[in-house]
Short mmCIF file of C-alpha atoms in Angstrom, two decimals:
data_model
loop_
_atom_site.label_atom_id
_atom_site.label_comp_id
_atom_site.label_asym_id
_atom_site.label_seq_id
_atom_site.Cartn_x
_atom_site.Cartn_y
_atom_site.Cartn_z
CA UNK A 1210 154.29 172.22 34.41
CA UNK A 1211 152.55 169.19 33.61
CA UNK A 1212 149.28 168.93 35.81
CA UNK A 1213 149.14 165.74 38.05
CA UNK A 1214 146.58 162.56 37.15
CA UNK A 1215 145.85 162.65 41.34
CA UNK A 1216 144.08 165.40 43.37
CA UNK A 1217 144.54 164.84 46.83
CA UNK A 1218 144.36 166.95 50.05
CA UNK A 1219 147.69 168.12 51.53
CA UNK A 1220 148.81 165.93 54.11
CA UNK A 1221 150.38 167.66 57.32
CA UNK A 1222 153.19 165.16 58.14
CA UNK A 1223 153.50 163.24 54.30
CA UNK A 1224 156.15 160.88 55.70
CA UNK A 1225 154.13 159.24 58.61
CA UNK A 1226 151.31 159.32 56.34
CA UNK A 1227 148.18 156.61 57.11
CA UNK A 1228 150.02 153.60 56.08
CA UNK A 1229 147.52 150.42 56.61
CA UNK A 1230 150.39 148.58 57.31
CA UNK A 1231 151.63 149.80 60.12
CA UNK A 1232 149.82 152.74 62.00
CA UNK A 1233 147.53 152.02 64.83
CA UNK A 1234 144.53 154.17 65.20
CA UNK A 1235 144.23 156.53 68.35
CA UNK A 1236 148.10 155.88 69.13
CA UNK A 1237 150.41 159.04 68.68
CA UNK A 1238 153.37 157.88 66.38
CA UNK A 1239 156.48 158.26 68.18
CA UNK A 1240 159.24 159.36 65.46
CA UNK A 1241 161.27 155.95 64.14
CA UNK A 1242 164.46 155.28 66.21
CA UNK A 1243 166.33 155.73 62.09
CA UNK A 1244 164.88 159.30 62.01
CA UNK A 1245 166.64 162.67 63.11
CA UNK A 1246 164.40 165.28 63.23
CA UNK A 1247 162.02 166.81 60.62
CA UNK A 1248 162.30 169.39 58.02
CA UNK A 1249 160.15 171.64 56.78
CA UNK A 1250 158.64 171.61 53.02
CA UNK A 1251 155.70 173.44 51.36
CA UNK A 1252 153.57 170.17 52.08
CA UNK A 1253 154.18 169.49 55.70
CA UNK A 1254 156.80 168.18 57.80
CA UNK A 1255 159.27 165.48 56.27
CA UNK A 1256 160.84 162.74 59.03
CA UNK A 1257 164.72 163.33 58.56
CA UNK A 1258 166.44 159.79 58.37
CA UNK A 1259 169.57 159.05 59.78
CA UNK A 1260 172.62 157.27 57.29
CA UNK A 1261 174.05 155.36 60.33
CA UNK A 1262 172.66 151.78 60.68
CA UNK A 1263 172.40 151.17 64.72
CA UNK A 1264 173.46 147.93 66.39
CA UNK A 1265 169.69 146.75 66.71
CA UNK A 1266 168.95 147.25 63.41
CA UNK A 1267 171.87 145.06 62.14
CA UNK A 1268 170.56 142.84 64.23
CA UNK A 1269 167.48 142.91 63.00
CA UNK A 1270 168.74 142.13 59.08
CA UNK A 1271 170.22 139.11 60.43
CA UNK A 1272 166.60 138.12 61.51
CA UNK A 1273 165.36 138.79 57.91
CA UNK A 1274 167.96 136.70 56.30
CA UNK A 1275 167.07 133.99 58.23
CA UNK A 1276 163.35 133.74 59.57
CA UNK A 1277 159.94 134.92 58.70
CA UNK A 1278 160.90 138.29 60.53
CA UNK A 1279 161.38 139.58 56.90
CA UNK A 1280 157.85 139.42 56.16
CA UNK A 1281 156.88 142.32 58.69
CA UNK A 1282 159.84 144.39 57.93
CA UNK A 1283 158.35 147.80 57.06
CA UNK A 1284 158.65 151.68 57.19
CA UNK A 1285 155.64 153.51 55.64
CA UNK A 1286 155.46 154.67 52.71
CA UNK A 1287 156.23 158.24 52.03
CA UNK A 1288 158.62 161.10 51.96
CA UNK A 1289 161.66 161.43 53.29
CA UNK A 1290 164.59 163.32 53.88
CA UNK A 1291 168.29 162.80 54.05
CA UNK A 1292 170.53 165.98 55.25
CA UNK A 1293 169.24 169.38 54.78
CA UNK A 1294 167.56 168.65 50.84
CA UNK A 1295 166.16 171.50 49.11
CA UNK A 1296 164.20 171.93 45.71
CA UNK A 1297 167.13 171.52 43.57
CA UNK A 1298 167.99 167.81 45.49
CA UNK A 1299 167.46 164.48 43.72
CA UNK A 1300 164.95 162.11 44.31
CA UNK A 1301 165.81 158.59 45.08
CA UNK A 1302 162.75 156.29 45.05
CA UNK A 1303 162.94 153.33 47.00
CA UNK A 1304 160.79 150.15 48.44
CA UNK A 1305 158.98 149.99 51.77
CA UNK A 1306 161.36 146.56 52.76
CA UNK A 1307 162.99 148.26 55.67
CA UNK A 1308 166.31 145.80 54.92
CA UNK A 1309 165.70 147.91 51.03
CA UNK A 1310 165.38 151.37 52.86
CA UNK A 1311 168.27 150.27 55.05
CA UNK A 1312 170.60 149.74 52.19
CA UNK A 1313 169.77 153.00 50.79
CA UNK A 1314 170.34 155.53 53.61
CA UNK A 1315 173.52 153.60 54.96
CA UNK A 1316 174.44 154.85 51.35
CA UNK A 1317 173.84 158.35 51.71
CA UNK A 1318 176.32 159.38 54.24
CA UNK A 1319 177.13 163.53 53.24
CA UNK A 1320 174.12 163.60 50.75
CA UNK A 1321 171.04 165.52 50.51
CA UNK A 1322 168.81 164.01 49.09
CA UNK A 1323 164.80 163.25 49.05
CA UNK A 1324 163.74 159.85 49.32
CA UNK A 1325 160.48 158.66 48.10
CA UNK A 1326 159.62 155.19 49.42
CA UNK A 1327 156.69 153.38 47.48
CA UNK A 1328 154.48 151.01 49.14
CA UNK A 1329 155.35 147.52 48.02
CA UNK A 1330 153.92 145.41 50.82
CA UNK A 1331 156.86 145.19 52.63
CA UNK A 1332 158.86 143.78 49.52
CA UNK A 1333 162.45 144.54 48.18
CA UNK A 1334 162.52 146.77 44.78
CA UNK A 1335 163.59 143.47 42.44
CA UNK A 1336 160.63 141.12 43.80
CA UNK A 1337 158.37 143.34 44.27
CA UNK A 1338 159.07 144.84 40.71
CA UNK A 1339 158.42 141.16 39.23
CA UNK A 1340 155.03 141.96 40.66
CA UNK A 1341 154.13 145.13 39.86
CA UNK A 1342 154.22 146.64 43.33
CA UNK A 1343 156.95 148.23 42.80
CA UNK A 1344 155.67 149.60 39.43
CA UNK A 1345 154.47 152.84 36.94
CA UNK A 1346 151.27 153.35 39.11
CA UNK A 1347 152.29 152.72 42.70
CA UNK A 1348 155.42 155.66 41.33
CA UNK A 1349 152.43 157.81 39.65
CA UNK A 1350 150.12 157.47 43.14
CA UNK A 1351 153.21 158.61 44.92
CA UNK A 1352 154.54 161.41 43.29
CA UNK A 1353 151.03 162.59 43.69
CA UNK A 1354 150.27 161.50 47.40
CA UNK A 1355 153.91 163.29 48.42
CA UNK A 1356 152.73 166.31 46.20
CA UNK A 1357 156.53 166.10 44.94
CA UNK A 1358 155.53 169.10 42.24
CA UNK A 1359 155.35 171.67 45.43
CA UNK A 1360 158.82 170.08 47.27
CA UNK A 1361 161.42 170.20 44.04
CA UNK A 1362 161.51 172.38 41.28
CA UNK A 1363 162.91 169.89 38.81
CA UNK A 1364 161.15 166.78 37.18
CA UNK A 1365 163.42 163.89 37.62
CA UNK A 1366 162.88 160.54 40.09
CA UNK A 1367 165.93 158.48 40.18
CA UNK A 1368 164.40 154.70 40.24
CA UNK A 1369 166.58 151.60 41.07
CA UNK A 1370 167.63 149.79 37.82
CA UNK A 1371 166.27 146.91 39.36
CA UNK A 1372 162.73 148.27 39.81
CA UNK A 1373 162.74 148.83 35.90
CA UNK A 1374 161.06 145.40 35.17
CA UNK A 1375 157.62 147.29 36.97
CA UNK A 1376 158.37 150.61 35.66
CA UNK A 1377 157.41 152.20 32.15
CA UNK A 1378 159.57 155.17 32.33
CA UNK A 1379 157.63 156.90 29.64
CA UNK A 1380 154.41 155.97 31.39
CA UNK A 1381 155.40 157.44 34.51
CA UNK A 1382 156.54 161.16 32.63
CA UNK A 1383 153.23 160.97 30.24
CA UNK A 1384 151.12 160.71 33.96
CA UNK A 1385 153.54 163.00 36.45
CA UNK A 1386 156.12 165.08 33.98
CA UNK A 1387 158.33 163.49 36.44
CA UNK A 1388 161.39 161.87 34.22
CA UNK A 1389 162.20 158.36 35.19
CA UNK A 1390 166.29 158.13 35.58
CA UNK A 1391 167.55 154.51 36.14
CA UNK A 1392 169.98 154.64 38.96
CA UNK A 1393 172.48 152.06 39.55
CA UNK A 1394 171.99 148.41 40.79
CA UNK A 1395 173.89 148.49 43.98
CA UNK A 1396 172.53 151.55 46.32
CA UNK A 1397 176.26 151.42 47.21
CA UNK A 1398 177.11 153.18 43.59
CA UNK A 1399 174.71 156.30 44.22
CA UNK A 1400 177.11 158.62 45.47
CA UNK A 1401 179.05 158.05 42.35
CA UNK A 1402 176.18 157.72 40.12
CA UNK A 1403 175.25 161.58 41.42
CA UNK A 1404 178.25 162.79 41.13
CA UNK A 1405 178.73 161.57 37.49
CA UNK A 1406 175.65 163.88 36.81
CA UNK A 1407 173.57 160.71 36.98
CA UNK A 1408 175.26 158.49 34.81
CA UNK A 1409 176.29 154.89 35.16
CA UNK A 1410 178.90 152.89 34.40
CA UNK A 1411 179.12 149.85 32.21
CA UNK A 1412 179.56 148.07 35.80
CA UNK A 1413 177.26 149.76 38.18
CA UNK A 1414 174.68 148.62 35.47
CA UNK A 1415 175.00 145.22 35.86
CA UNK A 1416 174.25 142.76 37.95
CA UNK A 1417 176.71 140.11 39.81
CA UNK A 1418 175.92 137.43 41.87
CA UNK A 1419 179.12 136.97 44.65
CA UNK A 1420 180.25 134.46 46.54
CA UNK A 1421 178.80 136.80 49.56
CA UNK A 1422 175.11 137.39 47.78
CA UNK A 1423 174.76 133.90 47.67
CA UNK A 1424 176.14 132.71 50.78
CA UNK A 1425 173.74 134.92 52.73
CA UNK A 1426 170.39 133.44 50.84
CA UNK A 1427 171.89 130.17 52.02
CA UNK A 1428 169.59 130.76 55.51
CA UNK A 1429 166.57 130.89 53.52
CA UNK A 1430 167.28 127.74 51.56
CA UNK A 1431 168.41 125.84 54.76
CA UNK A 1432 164.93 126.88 56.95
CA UNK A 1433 162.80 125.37 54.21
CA UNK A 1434 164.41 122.08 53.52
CA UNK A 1435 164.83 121.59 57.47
CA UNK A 1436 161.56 122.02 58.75
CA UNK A 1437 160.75 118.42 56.68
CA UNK A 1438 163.58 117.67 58.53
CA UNK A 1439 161.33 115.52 61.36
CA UNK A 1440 159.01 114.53 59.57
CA UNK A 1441 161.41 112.86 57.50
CA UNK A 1442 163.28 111.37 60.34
CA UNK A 1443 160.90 110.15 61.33
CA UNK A 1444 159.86 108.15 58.33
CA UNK A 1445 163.42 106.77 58.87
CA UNK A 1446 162.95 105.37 62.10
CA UNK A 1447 159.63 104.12 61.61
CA UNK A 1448 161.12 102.26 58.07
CA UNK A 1449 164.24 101.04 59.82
CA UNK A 1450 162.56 100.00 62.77
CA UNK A 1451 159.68 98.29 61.30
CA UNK A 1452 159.72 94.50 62.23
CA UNK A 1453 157.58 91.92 61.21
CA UNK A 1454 156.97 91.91 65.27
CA UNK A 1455 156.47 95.74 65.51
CA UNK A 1456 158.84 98.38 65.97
CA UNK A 1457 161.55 97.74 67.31
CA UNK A 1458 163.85 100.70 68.77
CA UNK A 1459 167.25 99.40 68.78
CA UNK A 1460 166.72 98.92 64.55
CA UNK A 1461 165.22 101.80 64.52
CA UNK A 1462 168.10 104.10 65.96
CA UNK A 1463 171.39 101.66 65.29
CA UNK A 1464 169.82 101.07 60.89
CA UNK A 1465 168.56 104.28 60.68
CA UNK A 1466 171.45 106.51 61.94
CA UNK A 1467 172.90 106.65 58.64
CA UNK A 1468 169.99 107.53 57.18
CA UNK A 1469 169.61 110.46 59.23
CA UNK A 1470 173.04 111.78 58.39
CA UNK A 1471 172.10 111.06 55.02
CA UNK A 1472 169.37 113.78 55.09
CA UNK A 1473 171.53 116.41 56.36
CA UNK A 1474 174.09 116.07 54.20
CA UNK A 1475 172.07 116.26 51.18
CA UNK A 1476 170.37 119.34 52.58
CA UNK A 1477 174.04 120.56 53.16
CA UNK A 1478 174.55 119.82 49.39
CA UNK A 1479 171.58 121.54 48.28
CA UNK A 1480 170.53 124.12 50.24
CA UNK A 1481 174.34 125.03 50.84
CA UNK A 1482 176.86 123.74 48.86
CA UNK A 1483 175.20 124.13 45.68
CA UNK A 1484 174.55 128.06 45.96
CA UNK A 1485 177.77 129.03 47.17
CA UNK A 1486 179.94 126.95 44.77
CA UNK A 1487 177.71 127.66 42.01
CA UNK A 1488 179.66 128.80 39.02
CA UNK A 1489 182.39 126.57 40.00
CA UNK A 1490 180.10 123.62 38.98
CA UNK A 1491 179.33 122.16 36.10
CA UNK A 1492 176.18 122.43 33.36
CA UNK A 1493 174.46 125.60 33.56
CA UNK A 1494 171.05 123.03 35.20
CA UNK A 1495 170.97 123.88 38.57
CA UNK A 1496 169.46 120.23 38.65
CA UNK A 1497 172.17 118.83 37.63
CA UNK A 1498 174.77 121.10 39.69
CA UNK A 1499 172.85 119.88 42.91
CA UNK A 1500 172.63 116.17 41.70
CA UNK A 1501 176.61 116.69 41.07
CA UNK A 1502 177.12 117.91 44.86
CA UNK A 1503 174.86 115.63 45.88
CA UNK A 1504 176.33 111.84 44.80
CA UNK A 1505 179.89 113.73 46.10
CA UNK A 1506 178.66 114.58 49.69
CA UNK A 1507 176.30 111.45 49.71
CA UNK A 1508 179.13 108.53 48.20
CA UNK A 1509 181.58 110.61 51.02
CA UNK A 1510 179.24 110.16 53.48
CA UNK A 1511 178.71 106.57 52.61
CA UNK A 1512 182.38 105.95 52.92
CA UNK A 1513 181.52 106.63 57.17
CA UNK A 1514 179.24 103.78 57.17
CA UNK A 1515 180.30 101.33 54.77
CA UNK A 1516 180.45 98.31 54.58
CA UNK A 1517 176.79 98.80 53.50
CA UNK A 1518 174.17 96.03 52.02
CA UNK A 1519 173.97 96.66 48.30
CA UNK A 1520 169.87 97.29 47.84
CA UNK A 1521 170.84 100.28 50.07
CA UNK A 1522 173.82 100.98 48.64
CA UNK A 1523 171.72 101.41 45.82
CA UNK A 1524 168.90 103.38 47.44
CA UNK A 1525 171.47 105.67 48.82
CA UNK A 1526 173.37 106.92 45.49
CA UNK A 1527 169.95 106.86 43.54
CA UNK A 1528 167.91 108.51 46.61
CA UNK A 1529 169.86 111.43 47.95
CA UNK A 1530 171.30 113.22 45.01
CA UNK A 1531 168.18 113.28 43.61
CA UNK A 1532 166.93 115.61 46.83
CA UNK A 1533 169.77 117.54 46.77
CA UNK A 1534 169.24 118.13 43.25
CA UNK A 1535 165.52 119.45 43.61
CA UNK A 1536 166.63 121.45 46.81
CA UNK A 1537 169.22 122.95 44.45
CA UNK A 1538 166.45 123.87 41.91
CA UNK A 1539 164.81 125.98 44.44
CA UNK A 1540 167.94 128.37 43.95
CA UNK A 1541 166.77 129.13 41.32
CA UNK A 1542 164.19 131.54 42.66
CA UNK A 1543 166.62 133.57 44.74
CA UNK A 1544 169.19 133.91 41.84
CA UNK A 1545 170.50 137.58 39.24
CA UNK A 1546 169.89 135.46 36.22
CA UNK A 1547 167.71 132.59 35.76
CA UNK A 1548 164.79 132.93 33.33
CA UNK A 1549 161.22 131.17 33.74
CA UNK A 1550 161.11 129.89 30.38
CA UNK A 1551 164.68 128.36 31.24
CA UNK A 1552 163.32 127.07 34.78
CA UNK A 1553 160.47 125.76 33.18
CA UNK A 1554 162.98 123.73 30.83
CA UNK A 1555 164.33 122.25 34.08
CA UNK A 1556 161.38 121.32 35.83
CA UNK A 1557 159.49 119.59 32.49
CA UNK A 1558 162.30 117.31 32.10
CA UNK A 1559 163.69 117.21 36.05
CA UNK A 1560 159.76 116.08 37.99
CA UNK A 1561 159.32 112.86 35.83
CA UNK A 1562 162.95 112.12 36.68
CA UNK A 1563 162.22 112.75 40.30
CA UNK A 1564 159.06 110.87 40.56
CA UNK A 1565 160.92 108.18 39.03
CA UNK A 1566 163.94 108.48 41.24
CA UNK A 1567 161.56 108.05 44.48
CA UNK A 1568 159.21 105.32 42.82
CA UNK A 1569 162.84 103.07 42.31
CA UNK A 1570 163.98 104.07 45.58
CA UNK A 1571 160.78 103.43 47.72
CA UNK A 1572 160.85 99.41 45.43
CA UNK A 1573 164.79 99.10 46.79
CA UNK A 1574 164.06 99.88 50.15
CA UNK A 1575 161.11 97.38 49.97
CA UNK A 1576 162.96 94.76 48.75
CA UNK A 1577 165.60 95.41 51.50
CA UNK A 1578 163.01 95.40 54.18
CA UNK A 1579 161.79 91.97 52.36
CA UNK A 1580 165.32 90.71 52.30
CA UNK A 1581 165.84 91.34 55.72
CA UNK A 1582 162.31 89.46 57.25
CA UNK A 1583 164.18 86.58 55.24
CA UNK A 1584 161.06 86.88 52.88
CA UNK A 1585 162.49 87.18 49.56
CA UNK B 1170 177.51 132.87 35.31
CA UNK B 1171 174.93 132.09 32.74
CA UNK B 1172 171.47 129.80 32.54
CA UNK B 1173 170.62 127.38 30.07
CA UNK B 1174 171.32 128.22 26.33
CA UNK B 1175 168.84 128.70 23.57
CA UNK B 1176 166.17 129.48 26.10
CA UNK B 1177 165.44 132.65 26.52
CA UNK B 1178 162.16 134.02 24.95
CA UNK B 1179 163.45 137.90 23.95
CA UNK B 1180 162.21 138.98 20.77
CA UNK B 1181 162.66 142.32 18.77
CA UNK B 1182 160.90 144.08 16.13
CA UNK B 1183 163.97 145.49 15.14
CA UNK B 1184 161.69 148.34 12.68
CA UNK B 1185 160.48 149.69 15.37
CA UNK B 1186 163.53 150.79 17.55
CA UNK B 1187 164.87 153.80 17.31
CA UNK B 1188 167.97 153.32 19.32
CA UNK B 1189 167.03 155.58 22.04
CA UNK B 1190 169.39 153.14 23.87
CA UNK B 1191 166.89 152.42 27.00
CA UNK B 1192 166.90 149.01 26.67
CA UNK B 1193 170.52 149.53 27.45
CA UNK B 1194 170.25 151.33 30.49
CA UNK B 1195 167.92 148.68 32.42
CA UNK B 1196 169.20 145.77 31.15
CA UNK B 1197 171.76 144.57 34.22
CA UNK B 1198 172.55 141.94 32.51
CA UNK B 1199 174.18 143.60 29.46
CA UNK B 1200 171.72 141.16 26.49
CA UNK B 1201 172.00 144.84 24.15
CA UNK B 1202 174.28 146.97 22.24
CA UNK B 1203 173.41 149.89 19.75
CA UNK B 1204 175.12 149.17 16.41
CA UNK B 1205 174.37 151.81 13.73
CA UNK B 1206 171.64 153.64 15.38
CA UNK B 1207 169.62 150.43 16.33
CA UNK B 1208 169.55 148.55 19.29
CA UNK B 1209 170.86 144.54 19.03
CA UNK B 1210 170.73 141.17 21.01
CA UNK B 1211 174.29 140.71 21.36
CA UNK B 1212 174.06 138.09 24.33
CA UNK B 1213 170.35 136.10 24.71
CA UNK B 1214 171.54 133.66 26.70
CA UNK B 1215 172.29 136.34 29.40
CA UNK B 1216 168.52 137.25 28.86
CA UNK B 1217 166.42 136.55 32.62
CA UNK B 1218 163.56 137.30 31.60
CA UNK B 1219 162.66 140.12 33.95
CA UNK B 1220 160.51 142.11 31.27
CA UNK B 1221 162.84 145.78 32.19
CA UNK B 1222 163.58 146.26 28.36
CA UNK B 1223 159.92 145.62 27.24
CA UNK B 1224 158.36 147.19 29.78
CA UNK B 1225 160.75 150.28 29.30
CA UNK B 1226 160.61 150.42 25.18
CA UNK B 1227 158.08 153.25 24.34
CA UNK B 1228 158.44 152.08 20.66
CA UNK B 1229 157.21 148.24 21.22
CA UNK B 1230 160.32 147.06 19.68
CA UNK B 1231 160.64 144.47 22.57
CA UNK B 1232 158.83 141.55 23.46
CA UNK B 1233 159.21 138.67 26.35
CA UNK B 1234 157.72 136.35 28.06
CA UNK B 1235 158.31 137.83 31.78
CA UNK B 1236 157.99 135.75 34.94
CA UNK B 1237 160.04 134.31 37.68
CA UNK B 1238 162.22 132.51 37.52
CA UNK B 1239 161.98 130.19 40.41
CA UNK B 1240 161.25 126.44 40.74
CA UNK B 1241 158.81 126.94 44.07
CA UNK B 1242 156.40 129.59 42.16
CA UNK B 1243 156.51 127.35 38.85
CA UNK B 1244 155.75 124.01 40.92
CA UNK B 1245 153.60 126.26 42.90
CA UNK B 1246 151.40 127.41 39.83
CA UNK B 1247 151.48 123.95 38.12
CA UNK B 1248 149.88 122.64 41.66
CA UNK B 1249 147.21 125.59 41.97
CA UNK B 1250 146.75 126.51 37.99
CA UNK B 1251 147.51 130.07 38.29
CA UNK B 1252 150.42 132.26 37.44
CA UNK B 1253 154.18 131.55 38.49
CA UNK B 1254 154.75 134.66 40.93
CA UNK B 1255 156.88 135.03 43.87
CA UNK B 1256 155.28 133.64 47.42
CA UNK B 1257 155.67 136.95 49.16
CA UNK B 1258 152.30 137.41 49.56
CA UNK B 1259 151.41 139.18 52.28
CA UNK B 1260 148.45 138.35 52.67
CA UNK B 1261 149.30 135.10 53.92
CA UNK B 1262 152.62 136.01 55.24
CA UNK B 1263 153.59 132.46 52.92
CA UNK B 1264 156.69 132.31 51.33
CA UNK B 1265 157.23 129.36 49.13
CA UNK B 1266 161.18 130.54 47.97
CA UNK B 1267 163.86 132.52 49.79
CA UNK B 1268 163.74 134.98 47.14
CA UNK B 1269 161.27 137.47 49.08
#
């Protein structure tokens, strides 16, 4: 047996383990509401976890798909256990995201299994992989803090395939003797992956990107773009409004209306639109899919308020797509396949464009406000 | 779906594999294939960028420039000078993307 990098003392309960994150000193930890019981092991007692997701916890991923809730959405790192696992069970390593863990052990139903959750600040296996979090030392410090040697007999971690960008698999066997297995992308594919002797398919190894995975990032591209929302509307008002006598509110509200529909429809076309009709449009630049959505929604919208003076006619078509089309860039953080190099590509040619855009835009909307004192 | 053409900065020292087939396994976007004994780019374009196959090849056949791909951390890093990485940090409880 290989000897492991890490000496540490035995922990008596490894999965409730000092996490920084979340235990308060002097309080007694009250077992999770997801765990069932404890079993015993050679290093101390192991929380049991339960496979069945309960209403408040549901409830609770609808909170992290929408609102800053995510960002405090922890268990503690450690070991755990699912059914009655014994030294011959696998070991499934997973991130300390709760909405991660969650997808895991929903998984599991009938298994027994270990489950070895690494502490990645609270971030899912893919992002926090990116990082490094979820990565060849936090795997090697874990092994070693969970003294896995002493709970299984065999030498094998299965890791998600999407934690692989952190992980050196021959880094992590050179430091533990633990052999890194990839396991499948979607937790949802572990029973079969098990029972295939840990094996994957062609399929379970790759990675999609549904109609459904993108309609339920639409949330976090919404939240974002709408919390300029007043500020903008404001701007509006004030531009609409603005008299050579002061403003004036009638202008303000009756000129500006539009305007504000304007803004939500291009959010609506970037933040919305764009991500979950995504391969159904056009170019492979998600700048130009979002521009694309964006004159569509924006010349429809138009049609509700026309007829329309030309300058803003003009200000209109060359305005809004262009904001739909950098919302719709921000996809591409929250996408399966977009590079940075590629990204990069977008952005080098797609900010002078912008700046640009606005700098024409903010002249037409002068000369309109000219036009209308009866200057020009 | 697929991302830009002709982007993608994968490289391969294709000496130095020895078609162990890894590269395979973490790839979830399917960029390799083992033809006689050696591992191939069959499909760059599919290439992300995430760094798996590099980070996973014990024989340094692989090489790429790994990093997120996401507007906000790019604009972010052009804005503050440092690296493109995801705006989970938690330090801050900041997140400049939806992606985490």
């Amino acid at each position: 047996m290989n000897e492991l990098k890490f000496k540490i003392q035995p922990a008596k309960d490894v999965a409730s383990s000092p996490c920084s994150c979340s235990s308060v000193p002097g309080q007694k930890d009250t077992p999770p509401a997801w765990s069932v019981g404890t079993i015993k092991t050679p290093v101390g007692n192991v929380l049991k976890v339960a496979t069945d997701i309960s209403q408040s916890e549901c409830w609770e991923h609808v909170k992290c798909r929408a609102s800053g809730f995510r960002n405090k959405y922890m268990v503690p790192p450690g070991l755990y256990a699912v059914g009655e696992p014994g030294r011959d069970s696998h070991v499934l390593v997973s991130a300390n995201y709760k909405l991660s863990f969650d997808a895991l052990r929903r998984e599991l139903k009938d298994l027994n299994v270990w489950i070895l959750v690494l502490d990645t600040k609270g971030i899912n296996v893919w992002c926090a992989a990116g990082k490094g979090t979820f990565g060849t030392d936090e795997i090697v410090r874990r092994i070693a803090l969970a003294q896995l040697d002493k709970v299984v007999d065999h030498r094998k971690v299965i890791v998600p395939q999407l934690g692989a960008p952190g992980v050196s698999a021959h880094k992590v066997k050179q430091a533990t003797g633990f052999r890194v297995l990839y396991g499948p992308v979607n937790a949802k594919d572990i029973p079969a992956y098990i029972a295939a002797d840990c094996k994957a398919s062609r399929e379970m190894r790759t990675i999609g990107f549904s109609v459904k995975d993108r309609f339920v990032l639409t949330p976090m591209e919404i939240n974002p773009a709408m919390k300029k929302y007043p500020l903008y509307a404001l701007l509006v008002l004030v531009i609409f409004g603005l008299q050579p006598s002061g403003i004036i509110f009638k202008d303000a509200v009756v000129s500006g209306f539009p305007f504000l529909v304007f803004g939500l429809t291009t959010v609506f076309a970037g933040a919305f639109l764009t991500p979950v009709l995504l391969p159904v449009i056009p170019f492979r630049s998600f700048a130009i899919k979002g521009w694309i959505v964006g004159v569509l929604t924006t010349f429809l919208t138009m049609k509700l308020f026309s007829p329309m003076d030309t300058t803003l006619v003009f200000f209109t078509g060359l305005f809004f797509p262009l904001v739909s089309s950098y919302i719709a860039l921000q996809f591409t953080g929250s996408t399966t396949f977009t590079g940075m190099t590629g990204v990069k590509k977008e952005l080098k040619i797609g900010i002078p464009m912008y700046i640009f855009g606005g700098v024409v835009s903010a002249l037409a909307l002068i000369i309109f406000k000219l036009n209308q004192w009866g200057v020009l | 779906m697929k991302y830009l053409a002709d982007v993608a900065s994968l490289g391969m020292v294709s000496e130095k594999c020895t078609g162990c087939g890894m590269c395979l396994e973490v790839c979830p976007h399917n960029v390799f294939a083992l033809q006689s004994k050696k591992a191939v780019i069959i499909d760059k374009d599919g290439c992300m960028e995430c760094g798996a196959c590099a980070a996973n090849c014990a024989f340094g056949a692989l090489s790429v420039d790994k990093g997120v791909g996401c507007a906000a951390a790019i604009i972010n890093s052009i804005i503050t000078g440092g690296e493109p990485t995801c705006g989970c940090d938690t330090n801050t409880g900041a997140s400049t993307g939806g992606c985490c």
